[in-house]
Amino acid sequence: MAEPIQWLDGKLRILDQSKLPQEQKFVDLDNYHDVVLAIKQMRVRGAPAIGVAAAYGIALGASGIETANKNEFLVQLNQVLQSFAASRPTAVNLFQAINRMKKAARGNSIAEIKRSLINEAKRIHEEEISATKQLSQLGAELIKNGFTVLTHCNAGPLATAGYGTALGVIKAAKEQGKKLSVFVTETRPLLQGARLTTWELMQEGIPVTLITDSMAGYFMQQRKIDCVIVGADRIAANGDVANKIGTYTLAVLAKENKISFYVAAPTSTIDLSLSSGDQIPIEERSPDEVTHIQGVPIAPEGVRAANPAFDVTPHSYITAIITEKGIIRKPYTKGLKGMCSLSP
Ligand code: MRU
């Protein structure tokens, strides 16, 4: 399978995740409006992948600005940056990418700035590839031979434009020769687990069992799960973790059943500017995603529905946070700060 995000001849090619697994369709995006839309509509999704797509989208937006006046160019570039900032609020990788692109918008001429933005986007992409490879190698040490791992949502190559985070750790453990199997929660409302994670694991030849979200407690109680590993969309300075809705429920169940609960994320997902998870903005998406499954209505017309896309797991439920710079355990405030100050 070709890479899910590619920069090709000045265009952004993405694998449309909303069509998987039924259809493996690549789409070429040649203007930044389409990239913003692809992020909003979750045709590209997953925290690191959103950051990478936005970086290329900003480069695309800059390339499309036609003025020869540098000040006017910078005003228009700022509008591009703002459109991306308004696309999805929770994954901090998006905002880290926007800040880096803003800083990279330097040069004597407009042409130089445009080139510099393309190069910075490529660098962000390469760094995510290498960070996810590295954290997967480190995290694999936590997975013992014969383990059954439970994961939620999708944190593989699709979500990272790299090797994967939670799934990267699982893949690396398999590459180390360990025998393991994975329970995957379907992840309502948008079914990232059922549609994407099972698909990615099956391609890797890793045994996978799909369950509905509500079955997780049963299997933990039955001692069928050895550890839980998930990705993250934003990690606050105290180690609180925002991830796909339902993650908090799994963390509470894991603690109740004395099962290790790991979070795997590159340091680009850490937001030291927020002291705790209650400051993380939680995206509220359309209620249609709850009242419908893949466009098919499943509830009475007109019923009220809520749709927070993420929740926050307090750090006290987390056994360890796996990053490319090392595995962090409590106290997280000290560990996360130390890890972020290390050079890449
Ligand atoms: O709404 P999504 O599908 O973008 O949410 C994705 C998740 O919650 C992932 O678990 C997270 O981004 C980690 S991806 C490596």
XYZ file of C-alpha atoms and ligand atoms in Angstrom:
359
model
C 0.000 0.000 0.000
C 1.349 3.434 -0.986
C 1.947 5.990 1.774
C -1.349 7.541 3.015
C 0.057 11.096 2.694
C 2.375 12.064 -0.169
C 3.718 15.324 -1.575
C 3.829 14.822 -5.342
C 4.774 17.464 -7.911
C 3.436 20.314 -5.810
C 0.210 18.512 -4.874
C -0.912 16.693 -1.761
C -2.072 13.115 -2.337
C -4.051 11.527 0.489
C -5.656 8.152 0.965
C -9.304 9.020 1.678
C -9.802 7.412 5.112
C -13.562 7.986 5.043
C -13.883 5.404 2.251
C -11.870 2.631 3.939
C -11.921 -0.334 4.052
C -14.377 -0.768 1.182
C -12.533 1.549 -1.179
C -8.839 2.438 -1.322
C -9.121 5.787 -3.036
C -6.318 8.350 -3.294
C -7.287 11.966 -3.939
C -5.027 14.754 -5.169
C -5.520 18.103 -3.446
C -4.137 21.083 -5.340
C -5.417 23.944 -3.183
C -5.478 24.602 0.537
C -9.294 24.880 0.792
C -9.572 21.211 -0.146
C -6.982 20.255 2.477
C -8.902 22.149 5.180
C -12.082 20.369 4.071
C -10.358 16.968 4.041
C -9.296 17.543 7.668
C -12.774 18.709 8.734
C -14.461 15.788 6.991
C -11.870 13.393 8.436
C -10.733 12.115 5.068
C -7.352 12.630 6.686
C -7.440 12.128 10.458
C -5.354 11.137 13.485
C -3.328 13.744 15.362
C 0.114 13.479 13.683
C -1.431 12.973 10.214
C -3.557 16.106 10.659
C -0.383 18.069 11.508
C 1.481 16.738 8.460
C -1.471 17.329 6.097
C -1.930 20.868 7.438
C 1.765 21.647 6.936
C 1.593 20.566 3.290
C -1.747 22.380 2.974
C -0.151 25.612 4.199
C 2.688 25.172 1.683
C 0.034 24.642 -0.987
C -1.850 27.739 0.169
C 1.341 29.818 0.020
C 2.185 28.527 -3.465
C -1.269 29.589 -4.668
C -0.910 33.227 -3.530
C -0.391 35.307 -6.655
C 0.548 38.774 -5.431
C 4.050 40.168 -5.986
C 3.759 42.395 -2.895
C 5.452 40.762 0.118
C 3.258 42.413 2.755
C 0.112 41.448 0.879
C 1.523 37.911 0.521
C 2.018 37.665 4.298
C -1.531 38.924 4.946
C -2.936 36.239 2.647
C -0.672 33.597 4.173
C -2.053 34.504 7.570
C -5.573 33.813 6.281
C -4.397 30.369 5.162
C -2.954 29.680 8.624
C -6.209 30.774 10.257
C -8.296 28.464 8.081
C -6.235 25.493 9.258
C -6.394 26.615 12.889
C -10.198 26.578 12.637
C -10.400 23.072 11.111
C -10.294 20.798 14.197
C -9.576 21.976 17.757
C -8.305 19.022 19.806
C -5.170 17.529 18.215
C -2.296 19.806 19.199
C -0.113 18.473 16.372
C -2.159 20.728 14.080
C -1.252 23.839 16.062
C 2.394 22.769 16.461
C 2.568 22.399 12.660
C 0.903 25.801 12.100
C 3.385 27.482 14.485
C 6.345 25.869 12.778
C 5.080 26.908 9.346
C 4.518 30.460 10.594
C 8.141 30.596 11.808
C 9.395 29.109 8.526
C 7.707 31.863 6.484
C 10.985 33.771 6.127
C 13.023 34.787 3.129
C 14.079 37.750 1.030
C 11.609 37.044 -1.720
C 8.140 35.525 -1.955
C 9.599 32.663 -4.006
C 12.083 31.965 -1.221
C 9.314 31.896 1.420
C 7.258 29.519 -0.718
C 10.250 27.162 -1.051
C 11.012 27.390 2.636
C 7.419 26.409 3.517
C 7.542 23.331 1.289
C 10.823 22.298 2.900
C 9.460 22.808 6.417
C 6.375 20.687 5.622
C 8.635 17.905 4.344
C 10.725 18.171 7.525
C 7.620 17.915 9.751
C 6.586 14.803 7.820
C 10.047 13.211 8.069
C 10.226 13.971 11.794
C 6.858 12.251 12.410
C 8.085 9.187 10.503
C 11.247 8.956 12.539
C 9.566 9.799 15.891
C 6.869 7.156 15.431
C 9.479 4.529 14.428
C 11.564 5.362 17.469
C 8.717 5.380 19.998
C 7.446 2.083 18.592
C 10.819 0.449 19.186
C 10.940 1.771 22.747
C 7.325 0.865 23.530
C 7.648 -2.657 22.162
C 9.702 -3.548 25.264
C 6.499 -3.230 27.305
C 4.689 -5.870 25.253
C 5.540 -9.378 26.429
C 5.511 -12.506 24.330
C 1.977 -13.969 24.214
C 0.232 -10.708 25.179
C -3.269 -9.807 24.060
C -3.410 -6.044 23.665
C -6.547 -3.923 23.506
C -6.524 -0.731 21.438
C -9.103 1.939 20.698
C -9.695 4.156 17.663
C -6.907 4.140 15.081
C -3.290 4.972 15.810
C -1.470 3.316 12.922
C 0.260 4.634 9.785
C -3.028 6.129 8.547
C -3.276 8.312 11.653
C 0.370 9.331 11.796
C 1.674 9.592 8.228
C 4.465 7.536 9.754
C 4.896 4.126 11.413
C 2.023 4.470 13.882
C 1.907 5.106 17.622
C -0.192 2.512 19.499
C -0.191 0.268 16.421
C 3.471 1.096 15.819
C 4.321 -0.354 19.240
C 2.297 -3.484 18.436
C 3.970 -3.834 15.013
C 7.436 -3.386 16.501
C 6.728 -6.024 19.162
C 5.760 -8.430 16.394
C 8.926 -7.552 14.459
C 10.879 -8.446 17.610
C 9.483 -11.960 17.197
C 6.808 -11.776 19.902
C 3.548 -13.633 19.459
C 0.630 -11.357 20.187
C -2.956 -10.658 19.343
C -5.051 -7.513 19.438
C -8.594 -6.707 20.530
C -9.906 -3.672 18.661
C -12.902 -1.651 19.833
C -15.132 -0.562 16.958
C -14.965 3.100 18.148
C -18.382 4.608 17.608
C -19.488 6.927 16.203
C -17.128 6.914 13.207
C -15.807 3.355 13.575
C -12.095 4.073 13.209
C -11.354 0.809 15.060
C -13.668 -1.372 12.968
C -12.835 0.249 9.624
C -9.189 1.275 9.900
C -7.365 -0.475 12.761
C -8.559 -3.971 11.846
C -7.625 -3.239 8.225
C -4.114 -2.118 9.136
C -3.498 -5.010 11.556
C -4.752 -7.609 9.084
C -2.309 -6.275 6.489
C 0.464 -6.777 9.044
C -0.660 -10.361 9.657
C -1.390 -9.631 13.328
C -4.315 -11.641 14.780
C -7.171 -9.262 15.524
C -10.552 -9.572 17.233
C -13.080 -6.805 16.666
C -15.416 -6.013 19.580
C -18.025 -3.337 20.165
C -17.030 -0.583 22.592
C -19.365 -1.948 25.251
C -17.630 -5.367 25.318
C -14.288 -4.089 26.640
C -15.149 -4.479 30.350
C -16.363 -8.030 29.838
C -13.117 -9.139 28.211
C -10.992 -7.396 30.848
C -12.973 -9.113 33.614
C -12.467 -12.429 31.819
C -8.659 -11.818 32.018
C -8.441 -11.874 28.216
C -6.565 -8.535 27.988
C -2.938 -8.117 29.151
C -2.601 -4.405 28.487
C -4.303 -1.470 26.797
C -2.431 0.828 24.443
C -3.872 3.929 22.781
C -2.635 7.025 20.950
C -3.259 10.637 21.968
C -4.462 13.891 20.477
C -3.085 16.173 23.153
C -1.159 15.546 26.361
C -1.246 18.290 28.995
C 1.775 19.169 31.152
C 0.507 17.023 34.048
C 0.091 13.921 31.853
C -3.686 14.117 31.336
C -4.437 12.730 27.870
C -7.109 13.696 25.345
C -7.868 10.870 22.950
C -10.863 9.466 21.090
C -14.114 9.422 23.028
C -14.294 6.202 25.029
C -10.623 6.200 26.016
C -11.402 7.392 29.555
C -13.924 4.568 29.994
C -11.253 2.034 28.978
C -8.697 3.571 31.352
C -11.105 3.320 34.306
C -11.940 -0.280 33.382
C -8.234 -1.108 33.042
C -7.434 0.303 36.501
C -10.378 -1.545 38.057
C -9.080 -4.776 36.511
C -5.375 -4.072 37.324
C -4.390 -3.942 33.643
C -1.593 -1.640 32.435
C -2.832 1.329 30.403
C -0.251 2.816 28.013
C -0.399 5.950 25.861
C 1.934 6.151 22.844
C 2.515 9.541 21.210
C 5.312 11.585 19.637
C 6.440 14.653 21.600
C 4.618 16.760 18.965
C 1.430 15.695 20.811
C 2.573 17.169 24.136
C 1.228 20.615 25.034
C 3.181 22.013 27.971
C 1.219 25.277 27.725
C -1.788 23.560 29.328
C -1.266 22.625 32.973
C -4.026 19.999 32.991
C -6.445 18.161 30.755
C -9.503 20.226 31.669
C -8.017 23.027 29.522
C -7.931 20.864 26.381
C -10.587 21.965 23.857
C -12.884 19.063 23.043
C -14.313 18.971 19.550
C -18.098 18.610 19.351
C -19.103 17.100 16.016
C -22.430 16.814 14.245
C -25.113 14.746 16.051
C -25.758 13.104 12.661
C -22.662 10.975 13.273
C -24.450 9.451 16.288
C -27.937 9.133 14.829
C -26.551 7.565 11.649
C -23.990 4.885 10.845
C -22.270 5.542 7.535
C -25.232 7.610 6.386
C -27.887 5.085 7.472
C -30.289 6.355 10.174
C -30.386 4.212 13.331
C -32.520 6.399 15.621
C -35.918 8.073 15.422
C -35.797 11.186 13.274
C -35.457 14.339 15.379
C -33.957 12.658 18.479
C -31.454 14.803 20.350
C -27.887 13.421 20.281
C -24.539 14.571 21.693
C -21.227 13.986 19.959
C -18.046 14.958 21.828
C -15.250 13.509 19.682
C -12.670 13.167 22.482
C -12.428 12.713 26.229
C -9.672 13.316 28.758
C -8.081 10.514 30.749
C -6.602 11.813 34.016
C -2.913 10.962 34.399
C -3.594 8.847 37.486
C -5.064 6.148 35.200
C -2.025 6.010 32.922
C 0.742 3.472 33.581
C 3.236 5.080 31.182
C 3.479 7.482 28.250
C 5.669 6.229 25.415
C 7.432 8.921 23.349
C 10.307 8.816 20.865
C 12.584 10.283 23.526
C 11.775 7.731 26.201
C 9.067 6.104 28.317
C 7.666 8.430 30.954
C 6.146 7.284 34.237
C 4.730 9.232 37.184
C 5.323 11.987 38.165
C 4.407 13.084 34.647
C 4.894 16.831 35.126
C 8.616 16.349 35.662
C 9.007 13.600 33.061
C 7.146 15.395 30.273
C 8.977 18.667 30.835
C 12.339 16.875 30.836
C 11.480 14.916 27.702
C 10.380 18.010 25.779
C 13.588 19.855 26.635
C 15.738 17.086 25.102
C 16.898 17.839 21.587
C 15.576 15.501 18.867
O -11.140 11.931 15.368
P -9.884 11.219 14.952
O -10.131 9.962 14.209
O -8.915 12.146 14.253
O -9.216 10.815 16.333
C -8.007 10.129 16.326
C -7.604 9.629 17.652
O -8.226 9.880 18.645
C -6.321 8.864 17.702
O -6.368 7.924 18.728
C -5.180 9.840 17.985
O -5.172 10.873 17.056
C -3.891 9.174 17.996
S -3.284 8.954 16.376
C -1.783 8.342 16.413
